[in-house]
mmCIF file of C-alpha atoms in Angstrom:
data_model
loop_
_atom_site.group_PDB
_atom_site.id
_atom_site.type_symbol
_atom_site.label_atom_id
_atom_site.label_comp_id
_atom_site.label_asym_id
_atom_site.label_seq_id
_atom_site.Cartn_x
_atom_site.Cartn_y
_atom_site.Cartn_z
ATOM 1 C CA UNK A 1 8.127 35.720 -76.218
ATOM 2 C CA UNK A 2 5.316 36.270 -79.084
ATOM 3 C CA UNK A 3 4.611 32.108 -78.332
ATOM 4 C CA UNK A 4 4.705 32.058 -74.471
ATOM 5 C CA UNK A 5 2.638 34.946 -74.183
ATOM 6 C CA UNK A 6 -0.165 32.663 -76.906
ATOM 7 C CA UNK A 7 0.434 28.959 -75.261
ATOM 8 C CA UNK A 8 0.081 31.151 -71.812
ATOM 9 C CA UNK A 9 -3.349 32.672 -73.172
ATOM 10 C CA UNK A 10 -4.393 29.203 -74.991
ATOM 11 C CA UNK A 11 -3.559 27.877 -71.198
ATOM 12 C CA UNK A 12 -6.123 30.054 -68.910
ATOM 13 C CA UNK A 13 -8.767 29.566 -72.309
ATOM 14 C CA UNK A 14 -8.346 26.064 -71.753
ATOM 15 C CA UNK A 15 -8.477 25.574 -67.831
ATOM 16 C CA UNK A 16 -11.335 28.403 -67.773
ATOM 17 C CA UNK A 17 -13.666 26.250 -69.995
ATOM 18 C CA UNK A 18 -12.702 23.060 -67.870
ATOM 19 C CA UNK A 19 -13.779 24.984 -64.539
ATOM 20 C CA UNK A 20 -17.507 26.356 -66.780
ATOM 21 C CA UNK A 21 -18.168 22.742 -67.066
ATOM 22 C CA UNK A 22 -17.498 20.977 -64.513
ATOM 23 C CA UNK A 23 -19.113 23.720 -62.336
ATOM 24 C CA UNK A 24 -21.922 23.583 -64.837
ATOM 25 C CA UNK A 25 -22.237 20.021 -63.796
ATOM 26 C CA UNK A 26 -21.715 20.361 -60.479
ATOM 27 C CA UNK A 27 -24.841 22.807 -60.606
ATOM 28 C CA UNK A 28 -26.900 20.350 -62.097
ATOM 29 C CA UNK A 29 -26.081 17.515 -60.187
ATOM 30 C CA UNK A 30 -28.091 20.265 -57.497
ATOM 31 C CA UNK A 31 -30.659 21.061 -59.079
ATOM 32 C CA UNK A 32 -31.706 16.922 -59.486
ATOM 33 C CA UNK A 33 -30.879 16.333 -55.871
ATOM 34 C CA UNK A 34 -32.730 18.998 -54.955
ATOM 35 C CA UNK A 35 -35.921 18.342 -57.053
ATOM 36 C CA UNK A 36 -35.340 14.650 -56.054
ATOM 37 C CA UNK A 37 -34.223 13.398 -58.928
ATOM 38 C CA UNK A 38 -30.421 11.849 -58.227
ATOM 39 C CA UNK A 39 -29.122 9.657 -61.329
ATOM 40 C CA UNK A 40 -27.245 8.449 -58.366
ATOM 41 C CA UNK A 41 -28.202 5.138 -56.083
ATOM 42 C CA UNK A 42 -29.440 5.902 -52.430
ATOM 43 C CA UNK A 43 -27.495 4.822 -49.489
ATOM 44 C CA UNK A 44 -30.347 3.567 -47.672
ATOM 45 C CA UNK A 45 -30.102 -0.021 -46.450
ATOM 46 C CA UNK A 46 -33.414 -1.479 -44.222
ATOM 47 C CA UNK A 47 -35.155 1.848 -45.110
ATOM 48 C CA UNK A 48 -39.257 1.824 -45.822
ATOM 49 C CA UNK A 49 -40.244 1.985 -49.637
ATOM 50 C CA UNK A 50 -43.526 4.133 -50.006
ATOM 51 C CA UNK A 51 -44.021 4.068 -53.292
ATOM 52 C CA UNK A 52 -46.476 5.958 -55.006
ATOM 53 C CA UNK A 53 -48.205 9.092 -53.698
ATOM 54 C CA UNK A 54 -51.963 9.190 -53.144
ATOM 55 C CA UNK A 55 -54.554 10.786 -50.440
ATOM 56 C CA UNK A 56 -53.551 8.521 -47.903
ATOM 57 C CA UNK A 57 -49.384 8.739 -48.003
ATOM 58 C CA UNK A 58 -49.778 11.711 -46.387
ATOM 59 C CA UNK A 59 -51.858 10.013 -43.312
ATOM 60 C CA UNK A 60 -49.161 6.360 -43.818
ATOM 61 C CA UNK A 61 -46.415 8.916 -43.049
ATOM 62 C CA UNK A 62 -48.146 10.184 -39.720
ATOM 63 C CA UNK A 63 -48.618 6.995 -38.388
ATOM 64 C CA UNK A 64 -44.822 5.862 -38.643
ATOM 65 C CA UNK A 65 -44.287 9.119 -37.449
ATOM 66 C CA UNK A 66 -46.144 8.258 -34.073
ATOM 67 C CA UNK A 67 -44.528 5.144 -33.627
ATOM 68 C CA UNK A 68 -41.090 6.675 -33.895
ATOM 69 C CA UNK A 69 -42.183 8.799 -31.357
ATOM 70 C CA UNK A 70 -43.683 6.078 -29.102
ATOM 71 C CA UNK A 71 -40.221 4.411 -29.749
ATOM 72 C CA UNK A 72 -37.753 7.281 -28.837
ATOM 73 C CA UNK A 73 -40.158 8.923 -25.993
ATOM 74 C CA UNK A 74 -39.943 5.046 -24.815
ATOM 75 C CA UNK A 75 -35.604 5.214 -24.870
ATOM 76 C CA UNK A 76 -36.225 8.786 -23.228
ATOM 77 C CA UNK A 77 -34.579 8.302 -19.795
ATOM 78 C CA UNK A 78 -30.868 8.367 -19.149
ATOM 79 C CA UNK A 79 -30.610 4.893 -18.251
ATOM 80 C CA UNK A 80 -31.609 3.740 -21.856
ATOM 81 C CA UNK A 81 -30.359 6.124 -23.366
ATOM 82 C CA UNK A 82 -26.009 6.112 -21.227
ATOM 83 C CA UNK A 83 -26.917 1.651 -21.487
ATOM 84 C CA UNK A 84 -27.695 0.303 -24.200
ATOM 85 C CA UNK A 85 -28.779 -3.011 -23.085
ATOM 86 C CA UNK A 86 -31.431 -1.427 -21.397
ATOM 87 C CA UNK A 87 -33.060 0.165 -24.650
ATOM 88 C CA UNK A 88 -36.032 -1.095 -25.922
ATOM 89 C CA UNK A 89 -36.099 -2.719 -29.096
ATOM 90 C CA UNK A 90 -38.405 -0.779 -31.947
ATOM 91 C CA UNK A 91 -41.939 -2.652 -31.779
ATOM 92 C CA UNK A 92 -41.059 -3.252 -36.328
ATOM 93 C CA UNK A 93 -38.687 -2.677 -38.236
ATOM 94 C CA UNK A 94 -40.321 0.537 -39.729
ATOM 95 C CA UNK A 95 -40.216 2.193 -35.836
ATOM 96 C CA UNK A 96 -36.565 3.376 -36.679
ATOM 97 C CA UNK A 97 -35.119 3.130 -40.502
ATOM 98 C CA UNK A 98 -36.147 5.885 -42.534
ATOM 99 C CA UNK A 99 -38.784 6.198 -44.617
ATOM 100 C CA UNK A 100 -38.317 6.729 -48.170
ATOM 101 C CA UNK A 101 -41.003 8.325 -50.421
ATOM 102 C CA UNK A 102 -41.119 7.890 -54.105
ATOM 103 C CA UNK A 103 -43.748 9.895 -56.207
ATOM 104 C CA UNK A 104 -43.661 10.944 -60.210
ATOM 105 C CA UNK A 105 -47.628 12.337 -59.601
ATOM 106 C CA UNK A 106 -45.450 15.478 -57.109
ATOM 107 C CA UNK A 107 -42.572 17.210 -57.318
ATOM 108 C CA UNK A 108 -40.338 17.064 -54.317
ATOM 109 C CA UNK A 109 -40.830 20.138 -53.048
ATOM 110 C CA UNK A 110 -44.783 19.787 -53.130
ATOM 111 C CA UNK A 111 -44.141 16.377 -50.995
ATOM 112 C CA UNK A 112 -42.335 18.063 -48.230
ATOM 113 C CA UNK A 113 -43.932 20.666 -47.550
ATOM 114 C CA UNK A 114 -47.153 18.372 -47.211
ATOM 115 C CA UNK A 115 -45.110 16.355 -44.732
ATOM 116 C CA UNK A 116 -43.894 18.751 -42.506
ATOM 117 C CA UNK A 117 -47.433 20.557 -42.859
ATOM 118 C CA UNK A 118 -49.113 17.579 -41.622
ATOM 119 C CA UNK A 119 -46.810 16.645 -39.148
ATOM 120 C CA UNK A 120 -46.627 20.423 -37.200
ATOM 121 C CA UNK A 121 -50.588 20.035 -37.776
ATOM 122 C CA UNK A 122 -50.368 17.048 -34.980
ATOM 123 C CA UNK A 123 -47.221 17.824 -33.233
ATOM 124 C CA UNK A 124 -44.334 15.817 -33.954
ATOM 125 C CA UNK A 125 -41.574 17.408 -33.004
ATOM 126 C CA UNK A 126 -38.551 18.004 -35.345
ATOM 127 C CA UNK A 127 -35.660 16.309 -34.054
ATOM 128 C CA UNK A 128 -38.145 13.364 -33.296
ATOM 129 C CA UNK A 129 -38.683 12.554 -37.720
ATOM 130 C CA UNK A 130 -37.398 15.364 -39.269
ATOM 131 C CA UNK A 131 -38.467 15.994 -43.800
ATOM 132 C CA UNK A 132 -34.664 15.329 -45.480
ATOM 133 C CA UNK A 133 -33.003 13.022 -43.261
ATOM 134 C CA UNK A 134 -36.286 10.569 -41.592
ATOM 135 C CA UNK A 135 -38.006 11.297 -44.708
ATOM 136 C CA UNK A 136 -36.238 11.428 -47.477
ATOM 137 C CA UNK A 137 -39.406 12.270 -51.150
ATOM 138 C CA UNK A 138 -37.417 11.270 -54.492
ATOM 139 C CA UNK A 139 -38.985 11.863 -57.732
ATOM 140 C CA UNK A 140 -39.811 8.463 -59.930
ATOM 141 C CA UNK A 141 -41.293 5.864 -61.968
ATOM 142 C CA UNK A 142 -42.593 3.390 -58.845
ATOM 143 C CA UNK A 143 -42.971 0.939 -61.901
ATOM 144 C CA UNK A 144 -39.558 1.783 -63.514
ATOM 145 C CA UNK A 145 -36.525 -0.913 -62.262
ATOM 146 C CA UNK A 146 -34.152 1.852 -62.712
ATOM 147 C CA UNK A 147 -35.911 4.111 -60.205
ATOM 148 C CA UNK A 148 -36.670 1.353 -58.176
ATOM 149 C CA UNK A 149 -33.035 0.511 -58.130
ATOM 150 C CA UNK A 150 -32.474 4.569 -57.430
ATOM 151 C CA UNK A 151 -33.719 4.240 -54.168
ATOM 152 C CA UNK A 152 -32.884 0.523 -53.008
ATOM 153 C CA UNK A 153 -35.564 -0.632 -53.119
ATOM 154 C CA UNK A 154 -33.411 -4.245 -53.200
ATOM 155 C CA UNK A 155 -32.281 -3.615 -49.953
ATOM 156 C CA UNK A 156 -35.373 -2.263 -47.788
ATOM 157 C CA UNK A 157 -36.919 -4.235 -45.522
ATOM 158 C CA UNK A 158 -40.297 -3.047 -45.839
ATOM 159 C CA UNK A 159 -41.890 -1.871 -49.418
ATOM 160 C CA UNK A 160 -45.576 -0.095 -49.090
ATOM 161 C CA UNK A 161 -47.382 0.593 -51.979
ATOM 162 C CA UNK A 162 -50.005 2.751 -52.863
ATOM 163 C CA UNK A 163 -51.554 2.656 -55.771
ATOM 164 C CA UNK A 164 -52.856 5.680 -57.561
ATOM 165 C CA UNK A 165 -56.433 6.519 -59.724
ATOM 166 C CA UNK A 166 -53.938 6.110 -63.066
ATOM 167 C CA UNK A 167 -53.404 2.245 -60.975
ATOM 168 C CA UNK A 168 -56.564 2.190 -60.843
ATOM 169 C CA UNK A 169 -58.115 2.559 -64.221
ATOM 170 C CA UNK A 170 -54.744 0.342 -65.342
ATOM 171 C CA UNK A 171 -56.430 -2.533 -63.364
ATOM 172 C CA UNK A 172 -60.245 -1.274 -64.465
ATOM 173 C CA UNK A 173 -59.247 -1.505 -68.394
ATOM 174 C CA UNK A 174 -58.063 -5.056 -68.300
#
């Protein structure tokens, strides 16, 4: 009986250690996702990729939001929603595709807050352009091939490069 009790207690301890390891790795993965640093590849394709962050990046995102708003407003009447052949095609792939922003200068939270504030100030409805769905923020080095693969740069329909002060200094030093 003593041997049985020892085996049961040992099994429970091993099980508890395994569950705690799985829980900790899951929590770390969720923390990385919330901070914009995922180790997995982005499942997007045909998206617009913005590499880098400077003072004009929020304005660029705002212009893309206006472009998307205009396209969705054109397709808003019930006849165009119900009859696909009557829908207006987007003028460019940027109007339809999600936007992925990758920067290593700011945190995901800072970028999201700035974009949400700018969209709200300019009256862009949240149902047309949502941060987290239509604008995805990732933290990573735009010059790193590994980070570029994580944001699926090879499957992007458009790539926009935003020069930073660090880039300007590197060009000046040449």
